[in-house]
PDB file of C-alpha atoms and ligand atoms in Angstrom:
ATOM      1  CA  MET X   1    -134.948-128.781 138.614  1.00 97.00           C
ATOM      2  CA  ASN X   2    -132.768-131.501 140.111  1.00 98.00           C
ATOM      3  CA  LEU X   3    -129.746-131.945 137.879  1.00 98.00           C
ATOM      4  CA  GLY X   4    -127.248-134.783 138.103  1.00 98.00           C
ATOM      5  CA  ILE X   5    -123.858-134.165 136.506  1.00 98.00           C
ATOM      6  CA  LEU X   6    -122.213-137.343 135.199  1.00 98.00           C
ATOM      7  CA  GLY X   7    -118.657-136.215 134.499  1.00 98.00           C
ATOM      8  CA  SER X   8    -117.418-133.092 136.251  1.00 98.00           C
ATOM      9  CA  GLY X   9    -114.573-131.966 133.992  1.00 98.00           C
ATOM     10  CA  LEU X  10    -114.377-128.965 131.666  1.00 97.00           C
ATOM     11  CA  MET X  11    -117.976-129.231 130.462  1.00 98.00           C
ATOM     12  CA  GLY X  12    -119.690-130.904 133.432  1.00 98.00           C
ATOM     13  CA  GLY X  13    -117.890-128.670 135.938  1.00 98.00           C
ATOM     14  CA  LYS X  14    -118.824-125.427 134.159  1.00 98.00           C
ATOM     15  CA  LEU X  15    -122.342-126.390 133.112  1.00 98.00           C
ATOM     16  CA  GLY X  16    -123.119-127.740 136.599  1.00 98.00           C
ATOM     17  CA  THR X  17    -121.797-124.541 138.194  1.00 98.00           C
ATOM     18  CA  LEU X  18    -123.924-122.372 135.912  1.00 98.00           C
ATOM     19  CA  PHE X  19    -127.041-124.513 136.422  1.00 98.00           C
ATOM     20  CA  ALA X  20    -126.556-124.133 140.190  1.00 98.00           C
ATOM     21  CA  ARG X  21    -126.122-120.367 139.813  1.00 97.00           C
ATOM     22  CA  ALA X  22    -129.292-120.279 137.690  1.00 97.00           C
ATOM     23  CA  GLY X  23    -131.154-121.750 140.688  1.00 97.00           C
ATOM     24  CA  HIS X  24    -131.174-125.504 140.005  1.00 98.00           C
ATOM     25  CA  ASP X  25    -130.246-128.229 142.510  1.00 98.00           C
ATOM     26  CA  VAL X  26    -127.056-129.826 141.242  1.00 98.00           C
ATOM     27  CA  VAL X  27    -125.179-132.991 142.200  1.00 98.00           C
ATOM     28  CA  PHE X  28    -121.634-133.181 140.776  1.00 98.00           C
ATOM     29  CA  SER X  29    -120.379-136.708 140.210  1.00 98.00           C
ATOM     30  CA  TYR X  30    -117.741-138.727 138.387  1.00 98.00           C
ATOM     31  CA  ALA X  31    -114.262-137.237 138.751  1.00 98.00           C
ATOM     32  CA  ARG X  32    -111.109-138.952 139.899  1.00 98.00           C
ATOM     33  CA  SER X  33    -111.172-137.158 143.223  1.00 97.00           C
ATOM     34  CA  GLN X  34    -113.990-136.634 145.675  1.00 97.00           C
ATOM     35  CA  GLU X  35    -112.221-133.459 146.826  1.00 98.00           C
ATOM     36  CA  LYS X  36    -112.593-131.992 143.336  1.00 98.00           C
ATOM     37  CA  LEU X  37    -116.340-132.688 143.358  1.00 98.00           C
ATOM     38  CA  LYS X  38    -116.699-131.091 146.796  1.00 98.00           C
ATOM     39  CA  GLY X  39    -114.696-128.051 145.614  1.00 98.00           C
ATOM     40  CA  LEU X  40    -116.949-127.658 142.565  1.00 98.00           C
ATOM     41  CA  ALA X  41    -120.046-127.857 144.767  1.00 98.00           C
ATOM     42  CA  ARG X  42    -118.626-125.257 147.173  1.00 98.00           C
ATOM     43  CA  ASP X  43    -117.723-122.852 144.360  1.00 98.00           C
ATOM     44  CA  ALA X  44    -121.050-123.319 142.600  1.00 97.00           C
ATOM     45  CA  GLY X  45    -122.959-122.287 145.750  1.00 91.00           C
ATOM     46  CA  GLY X  46    -126.699-122.680 146.197  1.00 89.00           C
ATOM     47  CA  ARG X  47    -127.696-126.246 147.051  1.00 93.00           C
ATOM     48  CA  ALA X  48    -124.983-127.862 144.893  1.00 98.00           C
ATOM     49  CA  ARG X  49    -123.338-130.958 146.369  1.00 98.00           C
ATOM     50  CA  ALA X  50    -120.980-133.773 145.520  1.00 98.00           C
ATOM     51  CA  GLY X  51    -122.173-137.361 145.139  1.00 98.00           C
ATOM     52  CA  THR X  52    -121.731-140.668 143.367  1.00 98.00           C
ATOM     53  CA  PRO X  53    -123.179-141.208 139.877  1.00 98.00           C
ATOM     54  CA  ARG X  54    -125.925-143.280 141.524  1.00 98.00           C
ATOM     55  CA  GLU X  55    -126.802-140.441 143.905  1.00 98.00           C
ATOM     56  CA  ALA X  56    -126.676-137.949 141.038  1.00 98.00           C
ATOM     57  CA  ALA X  57    -129.119-140.096 139.069  1.00 98.00           C
ATOM     58  CA  GLN X  58    -131.529-141.014 141.862  1.00 96.00           C
ATOM     59  CA  GLU X  59    -133.390-137.741 142.318  1.00 89.00           C
ATOM     60  CA  ALA X  60    -132.486-136.174 138.999  1.00 97.00           C
ATOM     61  CA  ASP X  61    -135.091-134.691 136.676  1.00 95.00           C
ATOM     62  CA  VAL X  62    -132.260-134.291 134.183  1.00 98.00           C
ATOM     63  CA  LEU X  63    -128.824-135.901 133.865  1.00 98.00           C
ATOM     64  CA  LEU X  64    -125.982-134.190 132.031  1.00 98.00           C
ATOM     65  CA  LEU X  65    -123.670-136.745 130.420  1.00 98.00           C
ATOM     66  CA  ALA X  66    -120.252-135.069 130.074  1.00 98.00           C
ATOM     67  CA  VAL X  67    -117.575-137.749 129.904  1.00 98.00           C
ATOM     68  CA  HIS X  68    -115.164-138.865 127.208  1.00 98.00           C
ATOM     69  CA  TRP X  69    -116.772-141.468 124.947  1.00 98.00           C
ATOM     70  CA  SER X  70    -114.443-144.136 126.371  1.00 98.00           C
ATOM     71  CA  ARG X  71    -115.945-143.580 129.867  1.00 98.00           C
ATOM     72  CA  VAL X  72    -119.624-143.649 128.869  1.00 98.00           C
ATOM     73  CA  ASP X  73    -120.281-147.311 129.696  1.00 97.00           C
ATOM     74  CA  ASP X  74    -118.498-147.010 133.042  1.00 98.00           C
ATOM     75  CA  VAL X  75    -120.371-143.926 134.222  1.00 98.00           C
ATOM     76  CA  LEU X  76    -123.728-145.293 133.052  1.00 97.00           C
ATOM     77  CA  LYS X  77    -123.111-148.553 134.901  1.00 97.00           C
ATOM     78  CA  GLN X  78    -122.326-146.601 138.071  1.00 98.00           C
ATOM     79  CA  ALA X  79    -125.420-144.419 137.610  1.00 98.00           C
ATOM     80  CA  GLY X  80    -127.689-147.494 137.663  1.00 96.00           C
ATOM     81  CA  HIS X  81    -131.343-147.501 136.695  1.00 93.00           C
ATOM     82  CA  LEU X  82    -131.996-144.857 134.022  1.00 96.00           C
ATOM     83  CA  VAL X  83    -135.339-145.879 132.549  1.00 95.00           C
ATOM     84  CA  GLY X  84    -137.471-142.775 131.992  1.00 95.00           C
ATOM     85  CA  LYS X  85    -134.604-140.400 132.793  1.00 97.00           C
ATOM     86  CA  LEU X  86    -133.945-137.397 130.598  1.00 98.00           C
ATOM     87  CA  ILE X  87    -130.279-137.419 129.608  1.00 98.00           C
ATOM     88  CA  LEU X  88    -128.715-134.342 128.029  1.00 98.00           C
ATOM     89  CA  SER X  89    -125.569-135.519 126.321  1.00 98.00           C
ATOM     90  CA  CYS X  90    -122.725-133.231 125.349  1.00 97.00           C
ATOM     91  CA  SER X  91    -120.410-136.198 124.735  1.00 98.00           C
ATOM     92  CA  LEU X  92    -118.961-136.564 121.255  1.00 97.00           C
ATOM     93  CA  PRO X  93    -118.188-140.137 120.152  1.00 98.00           C
ATOM     94  CA  MET X  94    -114.404-139.573 119.892  1.00 97.00           C
ATOM     95  CA  ASN X  95    -111.609-142.114 119.525  1.00 97.00           C
ATOM     96  CA  ALA X  96    -108.956-142.514 122.246  1.00 96.00           C
ATOM     97  CA  ASP X  97    -106.637-139.802 120.921  1.00 94.00           C
ATOM     98  CA  ASP X  98    -109.491-137.374 120.183  1.00 92.00           C
ATOM     99  CA  THR X  99    -108.759-137.086 116.468  1.00 91.00           C
ATOM    100  CA  GLU X 100    -111.869-138.674 114.925  1.00 95.00           C
ATOM    101  CA  LEU X 101    -115.492-139.519 115.539  1.00 97.00           C
ATOM    102  CA  VAL X 102    -115.925-143.263 115.981  1.00 98.00           C
ATOM    103  CA  VAL X 103    -119.633-143.132 115.131  1.00 97.00           C
ATOM    104  CA  ALA X 104    -120.520-140.956 112.157  1.00 94.00           C
ATOM    105  CA  HIS X 105    -122.423-140.441 108.901  1.00 90.00           C
ATOM    106  CA  THR X 106    -124.972-143.256 109.078  1.00 96.00           C
ATOM    107  CA  SER X 107    -125.467-142.945 112.834  1.00 98.00           C
ATOM    108  CA  SER X 108    -124.367-140.751 115.750  1.00 98.00           C
ATOM    109  CA  GLY X 109    -123.183-141.021 119.321  1.00 98.00           C
ATOM    110  CA  ALA X 110    -126.558-139.716 120.489  1.00 98.00           C
ATOM    111  CA  GLU X 111    -128.436-142.497 118.661  1.00 98.00           C
ATOM    112  CA  GLU X 112    -125.930-145.055 119.941  1.00 98.00           C
ATOM    113  CA  LEU X 113    -126.630-143.836 123.489  1.00 98.00           C
ATOM    114  CA  ALA X 114    -130.361-144.208 122.937  1.00 97.00           C
ATOM    115  CA  ARG X 115    -129.718-147.834 121.954  1.00 96.00           C
ATOM    116  CA  ARG X 116    -127.394-148.511 124.912  1.00 95.00           C
ATOM    117  CA  ILE X 117    -129.679-146.958 127.557  1.00 93.00           C
ATOM    118  CA  SER X 118    -133.005-148.422 126.686  1.00 85.00           C
ATOM    119  CA  GLY X 119    -135.929-146.469 128.095  1.00 92.00           C
ATOM    120  CA  ALA X 120    -133.930-143.267 128.678  1.00 95.00           C
ATOM    121  CA  ARG X 121    -134.847-140.055 126.835  1.00 97.00           C
ATOM    122  CA  ILE X 122    -131.820-138.630 125.063  1.00 98.00           C
ATOM    123  CA  VAL X 123    -131.365-135.029 123.973  1.00 98.00           C
ATOM    124  CA  ALA X 124    -128.061-133.993 122.382  1.00 98.00           C
ATOM    125  CA  ALA X 125    -127.035-130.486 123.449  1.00 98.00           C
ATOM    126  CA  PHE X 126    -124.026-128.359 124.368  1.00 96.00           C
ATOM    127  CA  ASN X 127    -121.604-130.357 122.213  1.00 94.00           C
ATOM    128  CA  THR X 128    -121.346-127.555 119.647  1.00 91.00           C
ATOM    129  CA  VAL X 129    -119.929-125.000 122.094  1.00 90.00           C
ATOM    130  CA  PRO X 130    -116.442-124.834 123.643  1.00 89.00           C
ATOM    131  CA  SER X 131    -116.460-124.880 127.444  1.00 92.00           C
ATOM    132  CA  GLU X 132    -114.304-121.739 127.504  1.00 88.00           C
ATOM    133  CA  VAL X 133    -117.186-119.468 126.481  1.00 88.00           C
ATOM    134  CA  LEU X 134    -119.878-120.794 128.821  1.00 94.00           C
ATOM    135  CA  LEU X 135    -119.164-118.403 131.711  1.00 95.00           C
ATOM    136  CA  GLY X 136    -119.101-115.372 129.405  1.00 92.00           C
ATOM    137  CA  VAL X 137    -122.412-116.311 127.771  1.00 93.00           C
ATOM    138  CA  PHE X 138    -123.995-116.828 131.216  1.00 96.00           C
ATOM    139  CA  GLU X 139    -122.764-113.436 132.398  1.00 95.00           C
ATOM    140  CA  GLY X 140    -124.280-111.786 129.304  1.00 93.00           C
ATOM    141  CA  ARG X 141    -127.620-113.619 129.559  1.00 93.00           C
ATOM    142  CA  GLY X 142    -129.625-110.399 130.020  1.00 90.00           C
ATOM    143  CA  ASN X 143    -128.521-109.131 126.593  1.00 87.00           C
ATOM    144  CA  ALA X 144    -131.156-108.816 123.883  1.00 85.00           C
ATOM    145  CA  SER X 145    -129.015-110.757 121.410  1.00 87.00           C
ATOM    146  CA  ARG X 146    -128.154-114.259 122.606  1.00 89.00           C
ATOM    147  CA  PRO X 147    -125.913-116.762 120.809  1.00 88.00           C
ATOM    148  CA  SER X 148    -127.785-119.722 119.352  1.00 90.00           C
ATOM    149  CA  LEU X 149    -127.306-123.257 120.613  1.00 93.00           C
ATOM    150  CA  VAL X 150    -128.693-126.222 118.704  1.00 93.00           C
ATOM    151  CA  TYR X 151    -130.130-129.351 120.302  1.00 97.00           C
ATOM    152  CA  CYS X 152    -131.944-132.398 118.942  1.00 98.00           C
ATOM    153  CA  GLY X 153    -133.957-135.349 120.217  1.00 98.00           C
ATOM    154  CA  ASP X 154    -137.052-137.477 119.740  1.00 98.00           C
ATOM    155  CA  ASP X 155    -138.742-136.743 123.085  1.00 97.00           C
ATOM    156  CA  THR X 156    -140.914-133.621 122.880  1.00 98.00           C
ATOM    157  CA  ARG X 157    -141.163-132.973 126.632  1.00 97.00           C
ATOM    158  CA  GLY X 158    -137.470-133.694 127.070  1.00 98.00           C
ATOM    159  CA  LYS X 159    -136.664-131.145 124.407  1.00 98.00           C
ATOM    160  CA  GLU X 160    -138.843-128.521 126.106  1.00 98.00           C
ATOM    161  CA  THR X 161    -136.894-129.084 129.319  1.00 98.00           C
ATOM    162  CA  ALA X 162    -133.584-128.905 127.442  1.00 98.00           C
ATOM    163  CA  ALA X 163    -134.658-125.635 125.828  1.00 98.00           C
ATOM    164  CA  ARG X 164    -135.437-124.125 129.266  1.00 98.00           C
ATOM    165  CA  LEU X 165    -132.020-125.143 130.585  1.00 98.00           C
ATOM    166  CA  ILE X 166    -130.228-123.842 127.486  1.00 97.00           C
ATOM    167  CA  SER X 167    -132.065-120.560 127.869  1.00 97.00           C
ATOM    168  CA  ASP X 168    -131.173-120.364 131.600  1.00 97.00           C
ATOM    169  CA  LEU X 169    -127.510-120.405 130.581  1.00 97.00           C
ATOM    170  CA  GLY X 170    -127.918-117.414 128.245  1.00 95.00           C
ATOM    171  CA  PHE X 171    -128.285-119.107 124.852  1.00 94.00           C
ATOM    172  CA  ASP X 172    -131.117-118.954 122.348  1.00 93.00           C
ATOM    173  CA  PRO X 173    -132.196-122.631 122.041  1.00 95.00           C
ATOM    174  CA  VAL X 174    -132.623-123.822 118.439  1.00 94.00           C
ATOM    175  CA  ASP X 175    -134.479-127.113 117.941  1.00 96.00           C
ATOM    176  CA  ALA X 176    -132.540-128.874 115.168  1.00 95.00           C
ATOM    177  CA  GLY X 177    -135.059-131.742 114.906  1.00 97.00           C
ATOM    178  CA  PRO X 178    -135.037-135.467 115.730  1.00 98.00           C
ATOM    179  CA  LEU X 179    -132.167-137.338 117.356  1.00 98.00           C
ATOM    180  CA  ARG X 180    -130.769-138.470 114.014  1.00 98.00           C
ATOM    181  CA  ILE X 181    -129.831-134.830 113.306  1.00 97.00           C
ATOM    182  CA  ALA X 182    -126.945-135.564 115.705  1.00 98.00           C
ATOM    183  CA  ARG X 183    -125.321-137.144 112.614  1.00 97.00           C
ATOM    184  CA  TYR X 184    -124.757-133.543 111.462  1.00 95.00           C
ATOM    185  CA  MET X 185    -124.376-131.864 114.873  1.00 95.00           C
ATOM    186  CA  GLU X 186    -121.560-134.145 116.032  1.00 96.00           C
ATOM    187  CA  PRO X 187    -119.191-133.493 113.094  1.00 94.00           C
ATOM    188  CA  PHE X 188    -120.059-129.795 113.578  1.00 91.00           C
ATOM    189  CA  GLY X 189    -119.193-130.166 117.284  1.00 92.00           C
ATOM    190  CA  LEU X 190    -115.838-131.684 116.350  1.00 91.00           C
ATOM    191  CA  LEU X 191    -115.165-128.784 113.983  1.00 87.00           C
ATOM    192  CA  VAL X 192    -116.008-126.315 116.768  1.00 85.00           C
ATOM    193  CA  ALA X 193    -113.657-128.160 119.160  1.00 85.00           C
ATOM    194  CA  GLN X 194    -110.832-128.024 116.623  1.00 85.00           C
ATOM    195  CA  LEU X 195    -111.456-124.347 115.945  1.00 82.00           C
ATOM    196  CA  ALA X 196    -111.574-123.623 119.680  1.00 81.00           C
ATOM    197  CA  TYR X 197    -107.947-124.639 119.996  1.00 80.00           C
ATOM    198  CA  GLU X 198    -106.744-122.593 117.020  1.00 75.00           C
ATOM    199  CA  GLY X 199    -104.975-119.613 118.571  1.00 69.00           C
ATOM    200  CA  GLU X 200    -106.298-117.215 121.184  1.00 75.00           C
ATOM    201  CA  VAL X 201    -109.499-116.163 119.433  1.00 71.00           C
ATOM    202  CA  GLY X 202    -110.535-119.767 118.719  1.00 68.00           C
ATOM    203  CA  PRO X 203    -113.090-120.140 121.535  1.00 67.00           C
ATOM    204  CA  GLU X 204    -114.676-116.789 120.642  1.00 67.00           C
ATOM    205  CA  LEU X 205    -114.921-117.648 116.960  1.00 65.00           C
ATOM    206  CA  ALA X 206    -116.167-121.150 117.601  1.00 62.00           C
ATOM    207  CA  TYR X 207    -119.482-120.194 119.137  1.00 61.00           C
ATOM    208  CA  ARG X 208    -120.260-117.176 116.974  1.00 61.00           C
ATOM    209  CA  PHE X 209    -122.532-119.023 114.601  1.00 52.00           C
ATOM    210  CA  GLU X 210    -125.718-116.988 114.360  1.00 47.00           C
ATOM    211  CA  ARG X 211    -129.075-118.368 113.335  1.00 47.00           C
ATOM    212  CA  CYS X 212    -129.788-117.518 109.689  1.00 48.00           C
ATOM    213  CA  GLY X 213    -133.168-116.169 108.612  1.00 47.00           C
ATOM    214  CA  GLY X 214    -136.193-115.452 110.919  1.00 42.00           C
TER     215      GLY X 214
HETATM  216  N1  LIG G 301    -114.435-129.366 126.624  1.00 81.25           N
HETATM  217  C1  LIG G 301    -115.171-128.884 125.642  1.00 81.25           C
HETATM  218  O1  LIG G 301    -115.067-127.710 125.266  1.00 81.25           O
HETATM  219  C2  LIG G 301    -116.214-129.754 124.970  1.00 81.25           C
HETATM  220  C3  LIG G 301    -117.055-129.145 124.026  1.00 81.25           C
HETATM  221  C4  LIG G 301    -118.053-129.909 123.422  1.00 81.25           C
HETATM  222  C5  LIG G 301    -118.204-131.243 123.775  1.00 81.25           C
HETATM  223  N2  LIG G 301    -117.361-131.816 124.690  1.00 81.25           N
HETATM  224  C6  LIG G 301    -117.581-133.234 125.010  1.00 81.25           C
HETATM  225  O2  LIG G 301    -117.969-133.299 126.381  1.00 81.25           O
HETATM  226  C7  LIG G 301    -117.469-134.507 126.975  1.00 81.25           C
HETATM  227  C8  LIG G 301    -116.661-134.137 128.202  1.00 81.25           C
HETATM  228  O3  LIG G 301    -115.556-133.326 127.789  1.00 81.25           O
HETATM  229  P1  LIG G 301    -114.671-132.540 128.837  1.00 81.25           P
HETATM  230  O4  LIG G 301    -113.781-131.658 128.024  1.00 81.25           O
HETATM  231  O5  LIG G 301    -115.523-131.966 129.917  1.00 81.25           O
HETATM  232  O6  LIG G 301    -113.802-133.754 129.434  1.00 81.25           O
HETATM  233  P2  LIG G 301    -112.964-133.780 130.771  1.00 81.25           P
HETATM  234  O7  LIG G 301    -112.605-132.388 131.183  1.00 81.25           O
HETATM  235  O8  LIG G 301    -111.871-134.766 130.572  1.00 81.25           O
HETATM  236  O9  LIG G 301    -114.008-134.344 131.835  1.00 81.25           O
HETATM  237  C9  LIG G 301    -114.339-135.691 131.925  1.00 81.25           C
HETATM  238  C10 LIG G 301    -114.722-136.024 133.360  1.00 81.25           C
HETATM  239  O10 LIG G 301    -114.662-137.452 133.474  1.00 81.25           O
HETATM  240  C11 LIG G 301    -113.880-137.786 134.617  1.00 81.25           C
HETATM  241  N3  LIG G 301    -113.184-139.065 134.473  1.00 81.25           N
HETATM  242  C12 LIG G 301    -112.369-139.470 133.480  1.00 81.25           C
HETATM  243  N4  LIG G 301    -111.896-140.715 133.737  1.00 81.25           N
HETATM  244  C13 LIG G 301    -112.431-141.066 134.930  1.00 81.25           C
HETATM  245  C14 LIG G 301    -112.313-142.225 135.732  1.00 81.25           C
HETATM  246  N5  LIG G 301    -111.540-143.259 135.386  1.00 81.25           N
HETATM  247  N6  LIG G 301    -113.015-142.270 136.895  1.00 81.25           N
HETATM  248  C15 LIG G 301    -113.777-141.226 137.276  1.00 81.25           C
HETATM  249  N7  LIG G 301    -113.905-140.093 136.554  1.00 81.25           N
HETATM  250  C16 LIG G 301    -113.241-140.022 135.392  1.00 81.25           C
HETATM  251  C17 LIG G 301    -112.859-136.662 134.699  1.00 81.25           C
HETATM  252  O11 LIG G 301    -112.305-136.663 135.993  1.00 81.25           O
HETATM  253  P3  LIG G 301    -111.251-135.552 136.459  1.00 81.25           P
HETATM  254  O12 LIG G 301    -112.073-134.341 136.740  1.00 81.25           O
HETATM  255  O13 LIG G 301    -110.664-136.121 137.685  1.00 81.25           O
HETATM  256  O14 LIG G 301    -110.294-135.363 135.336  1.00 81.25           O
HETATM  257  C18 LIG G 301    -113.724-135.461 134.375  1.00 81.25           C
HETATM  258  O15 LIG G 301    -114.430-135.026 135.515  1.00 81.25           O
HETATM  259  C19 LIG G 301    -116.630-135.204 125.904  1.00 81.25           C
HETATM  260  O16 LIG G 301    -117.384-136.218 125.329  1.00 81.25           O
HETATM  261  C20 LIG G 301    -116.348-134.106 124.881  1.00 81.25           C
HETATM  262  O17 LIG G 301    -116.275-134.646 123.571  1.00 81.25           O
HETATM  263  C21 LIG G 301    -116.378-131.095 125.302  1.00 81.25           C
END
């Protein structure tokens, strides 16, 4: 698939690198330095390259939105026309000092995005896992037992694509339901983020939530 990375920091940088290593065509965009984007593309290998948000969006089958909530409008404006695009969002709707969700309980950041980008297909994914564990999960992707990763959305085909990508990274994709389930996933994502920074075992603990039952 052609993947455009909107936001090439901790999450976008790692996820983009792993998507490239899993065989996808990746364009890294949106960092404060073009050199950083070029470095990420070089390290990722394959056909990964650096570009602008508009270039990342143009050919993309899937866009990964991985910016702080305060940068969402800016990166979307730079990306341009997004009607029909599948957007995987790992962005949590956090306030400026990253202490609280600014959209919660009766709505979610994912639903807010769906309202802001009319015509785009939004799937919320990857916001319940700390970036620190992504490389380790990818390296262990041949293991019989894979850690679960929940995602949600209203677009059936978009969710099938998301599930393939989640699986390519070494996780067992768990469909949590429609986009409004992000009202529960986002507070959970915040909890995971807080746990991830609790001591040295935080990142390990934070993603070890196994699927219950079947
Ligand atoms: N990190 C995690 O473990 C984690 C886990 C779950 C969910 N999330 C969510 O994922 C999203 C991204 O988090 P992150 O930790 O990856 O953030 P991050 O490391 O700060 O990355 C954000 C990206 O946006 C770029 N950026 C910021 N301001 C910019 C500007 N003015 N112009 C151009 N580029 C700019 C940064 O550029 P630079 O590269 O130059 O800094 C960086 O590439 C957030 O919504 C967060 O809530 C993160």
